[in-house]
Short mmCIF file of C-alpha atoms in Angstrom, two decimals:
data_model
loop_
_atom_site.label_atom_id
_atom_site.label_comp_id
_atom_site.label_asym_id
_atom_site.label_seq_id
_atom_site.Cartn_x
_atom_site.Cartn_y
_atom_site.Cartn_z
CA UNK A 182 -201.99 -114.86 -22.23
CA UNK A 183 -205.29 -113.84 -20.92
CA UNK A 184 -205.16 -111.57 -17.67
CA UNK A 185 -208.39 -111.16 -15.31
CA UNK A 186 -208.02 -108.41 -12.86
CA UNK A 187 -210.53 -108.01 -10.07
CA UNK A 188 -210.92 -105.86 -7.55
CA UNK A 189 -211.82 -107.21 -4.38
CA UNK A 190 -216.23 -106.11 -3.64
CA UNK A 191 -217.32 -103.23 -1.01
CA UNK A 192 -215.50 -103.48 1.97
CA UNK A 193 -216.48 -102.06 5.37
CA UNK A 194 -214.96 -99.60 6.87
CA UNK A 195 -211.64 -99.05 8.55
CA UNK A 196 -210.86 -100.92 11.54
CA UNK A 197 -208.44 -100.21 14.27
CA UNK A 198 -206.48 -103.17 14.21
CA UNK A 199 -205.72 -102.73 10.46
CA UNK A 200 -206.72 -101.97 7.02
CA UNK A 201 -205.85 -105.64 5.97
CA UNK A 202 -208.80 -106.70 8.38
CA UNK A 203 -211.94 -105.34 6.58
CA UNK A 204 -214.20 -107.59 5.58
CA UNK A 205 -217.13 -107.68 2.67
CA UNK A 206 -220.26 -105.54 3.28
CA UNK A 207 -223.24 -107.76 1.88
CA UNK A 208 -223.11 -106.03 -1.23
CA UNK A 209 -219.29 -106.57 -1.57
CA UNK A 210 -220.73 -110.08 -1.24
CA UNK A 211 -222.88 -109.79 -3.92
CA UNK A 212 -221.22 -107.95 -6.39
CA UNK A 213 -218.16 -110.47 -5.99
CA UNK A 214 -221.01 -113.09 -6.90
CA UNK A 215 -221.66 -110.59 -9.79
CA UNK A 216 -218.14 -110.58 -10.75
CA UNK A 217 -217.66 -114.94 -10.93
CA UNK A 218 -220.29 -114.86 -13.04
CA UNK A 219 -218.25 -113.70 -15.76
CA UNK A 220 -215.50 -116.13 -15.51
CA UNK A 221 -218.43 -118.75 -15.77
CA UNK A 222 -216.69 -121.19 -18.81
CA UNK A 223 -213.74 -118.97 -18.98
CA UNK A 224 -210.35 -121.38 -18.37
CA UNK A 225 -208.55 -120.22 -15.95
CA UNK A 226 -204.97 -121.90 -14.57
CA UNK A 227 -204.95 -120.06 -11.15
CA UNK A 228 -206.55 -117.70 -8.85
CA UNK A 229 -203.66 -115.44 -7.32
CA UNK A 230 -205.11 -113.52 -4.30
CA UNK A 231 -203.90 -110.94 -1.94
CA UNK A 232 -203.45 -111.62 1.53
CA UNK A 233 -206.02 -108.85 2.87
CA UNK A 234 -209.37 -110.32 4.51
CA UNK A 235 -211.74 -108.42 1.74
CA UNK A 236 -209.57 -110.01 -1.37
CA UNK A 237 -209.49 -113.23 0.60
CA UNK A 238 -213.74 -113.28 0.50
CA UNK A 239 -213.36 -111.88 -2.97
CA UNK A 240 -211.75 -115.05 -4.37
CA UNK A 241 -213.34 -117.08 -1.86
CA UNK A 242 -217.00 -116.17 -3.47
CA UNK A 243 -215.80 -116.67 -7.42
CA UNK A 244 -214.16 -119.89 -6.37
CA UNK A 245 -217.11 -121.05 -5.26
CA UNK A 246 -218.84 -119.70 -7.69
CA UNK A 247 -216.42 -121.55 -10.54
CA UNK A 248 -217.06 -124.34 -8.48
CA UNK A 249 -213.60 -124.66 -6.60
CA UNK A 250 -211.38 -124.65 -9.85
CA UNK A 251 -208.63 -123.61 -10.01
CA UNK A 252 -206.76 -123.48 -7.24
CA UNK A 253 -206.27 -120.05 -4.98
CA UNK A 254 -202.47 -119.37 -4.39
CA UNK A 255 -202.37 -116.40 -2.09
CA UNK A 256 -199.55 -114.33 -2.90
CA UNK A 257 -197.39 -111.37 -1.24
CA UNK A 258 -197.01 -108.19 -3.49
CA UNK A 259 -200.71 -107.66 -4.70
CA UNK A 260 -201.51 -105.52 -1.44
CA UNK A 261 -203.47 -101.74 -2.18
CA UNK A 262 -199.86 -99.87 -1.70
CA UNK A 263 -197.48 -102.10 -3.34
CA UNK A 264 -195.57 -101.38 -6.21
CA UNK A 265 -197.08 -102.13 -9.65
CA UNK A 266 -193.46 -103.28 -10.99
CA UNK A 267 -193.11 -105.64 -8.88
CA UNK A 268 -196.24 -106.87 -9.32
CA UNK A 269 -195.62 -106.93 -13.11
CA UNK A 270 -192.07 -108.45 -12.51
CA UNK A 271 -194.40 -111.25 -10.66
CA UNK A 272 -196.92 -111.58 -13.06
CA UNK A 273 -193.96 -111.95 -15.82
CA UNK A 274 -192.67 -114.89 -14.15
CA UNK A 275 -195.70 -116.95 -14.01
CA UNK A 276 -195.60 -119.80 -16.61
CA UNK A 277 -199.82 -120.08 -16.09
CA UNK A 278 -201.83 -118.46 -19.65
CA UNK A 279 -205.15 -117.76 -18.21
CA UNK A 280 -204.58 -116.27 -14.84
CA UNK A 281 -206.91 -114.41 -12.34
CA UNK A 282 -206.05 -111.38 -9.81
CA UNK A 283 -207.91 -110.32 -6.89
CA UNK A 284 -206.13 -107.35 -5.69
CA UNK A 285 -206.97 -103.67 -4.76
CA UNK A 286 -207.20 -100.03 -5.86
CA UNK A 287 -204.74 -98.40 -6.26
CA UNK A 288 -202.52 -101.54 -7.24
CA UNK A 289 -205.11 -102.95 -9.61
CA UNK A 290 -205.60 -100.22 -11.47
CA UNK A 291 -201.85 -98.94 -12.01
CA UNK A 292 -201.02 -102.47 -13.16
CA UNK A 293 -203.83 -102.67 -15.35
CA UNK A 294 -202.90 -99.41 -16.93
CA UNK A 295 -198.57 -100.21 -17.22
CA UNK A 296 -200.03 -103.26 -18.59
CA UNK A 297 -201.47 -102.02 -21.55
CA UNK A 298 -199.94 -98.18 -21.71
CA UNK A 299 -196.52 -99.10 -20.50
CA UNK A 300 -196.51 -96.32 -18.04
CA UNK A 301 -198.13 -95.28 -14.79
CA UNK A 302 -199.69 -91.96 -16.15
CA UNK A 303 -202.92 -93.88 -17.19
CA UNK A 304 -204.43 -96.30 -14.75
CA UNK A 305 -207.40 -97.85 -15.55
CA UNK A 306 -210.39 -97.09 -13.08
CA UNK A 307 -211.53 -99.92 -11.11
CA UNK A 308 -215.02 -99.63 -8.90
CA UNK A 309 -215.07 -102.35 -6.51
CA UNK A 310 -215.65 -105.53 -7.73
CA UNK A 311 -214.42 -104.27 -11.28
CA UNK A 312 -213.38 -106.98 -13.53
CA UNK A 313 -210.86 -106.37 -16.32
CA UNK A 314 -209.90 -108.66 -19.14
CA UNK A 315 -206.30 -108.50 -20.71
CA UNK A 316 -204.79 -109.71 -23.31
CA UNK A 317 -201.60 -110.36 -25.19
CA UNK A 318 -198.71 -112.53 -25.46
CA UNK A 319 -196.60 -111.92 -22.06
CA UNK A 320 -197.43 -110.01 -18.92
CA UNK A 321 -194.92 -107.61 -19.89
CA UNK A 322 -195.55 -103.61 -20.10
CA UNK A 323 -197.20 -101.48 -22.71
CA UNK A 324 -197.71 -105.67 -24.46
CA UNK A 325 -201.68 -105.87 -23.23
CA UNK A 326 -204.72 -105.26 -24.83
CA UNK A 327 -207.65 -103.95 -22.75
CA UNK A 328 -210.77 -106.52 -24.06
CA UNK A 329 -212.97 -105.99 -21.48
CA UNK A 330 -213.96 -103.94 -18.20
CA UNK A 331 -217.07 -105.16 -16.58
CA UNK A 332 -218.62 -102.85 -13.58
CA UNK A 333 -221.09 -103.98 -10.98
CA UNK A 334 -224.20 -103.23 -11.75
CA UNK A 335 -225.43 -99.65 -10.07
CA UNK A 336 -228.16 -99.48 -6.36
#
């Protein structure tokens, strides 16, 4: 199985009406663009994307960018303060190989890190727009292998 985790680009900043209402700033805009362009050829089965606005853009820009395939499925579960094992439980049950996930810190990066450490002591770091490659046969914990971790480039 091959596992993309991304983190959703620079959002703005808080609103009133709720944290899962912040949009993209125009460089979470382009560093999601930044992001897609590393899937470019890759073959992915599914987008799975969190429910927030700024993930919702996220997945919206790669898509595009991957020219609309695959599909997005938005899912429930992948939300900053949900828990990781459930999220891994999820991930588990998904009968897809080559699956992307465009989720949020701290989620991301406490998945990332059961993932391949089998614990939550060690989560990986994740800047926004982050992009992590796994790898290994099941989504299953402590079974991944880190391959890759690609930043946005530095302003």
């Amino acid at each position: 199985m091959r596992l993309w985790l991304l983190r959703h680009g620079q959002a703005g900043p808080y609103v009133r009406t709720g944290d899962h209402l912040r949009e993209l700033t125009e460089r979470g805009r382009t560093e999601a663009l930044h992001a897609g362009g590393h899937l470019l050829g890759e073959p992915l089965d599914a987008i799975l994307v969190s429910p927030y606005v700024r993930a919702q853009q996220t997945a919206e820009l790669v898509h595009e960018a991957l020219g609309r395939e695959p599909a997005l499925h938005t899912v429930d579960g992948i939300t900053p303060d949900d828990d990781p094992r459930a999220a891994l439980a999820m991930l588990a049950g998904r009968r897809e190989q080559n699956l992307l996930v465009v989720t949020h810190m701290p989620l991301v990066g406490a998945l990332a890190g059961l993932l391949v450490h089998g614990h939550l002591q060690q989560p990986v770091t994740f800047n926004t727009a982050s992009l992590a490659l796994l790898e290994g046969d099941m989504a299953l914990a402590g079974l991944m292998d880190l391959r890759a971790l690609y930043h946005p480039p530095e302003r």
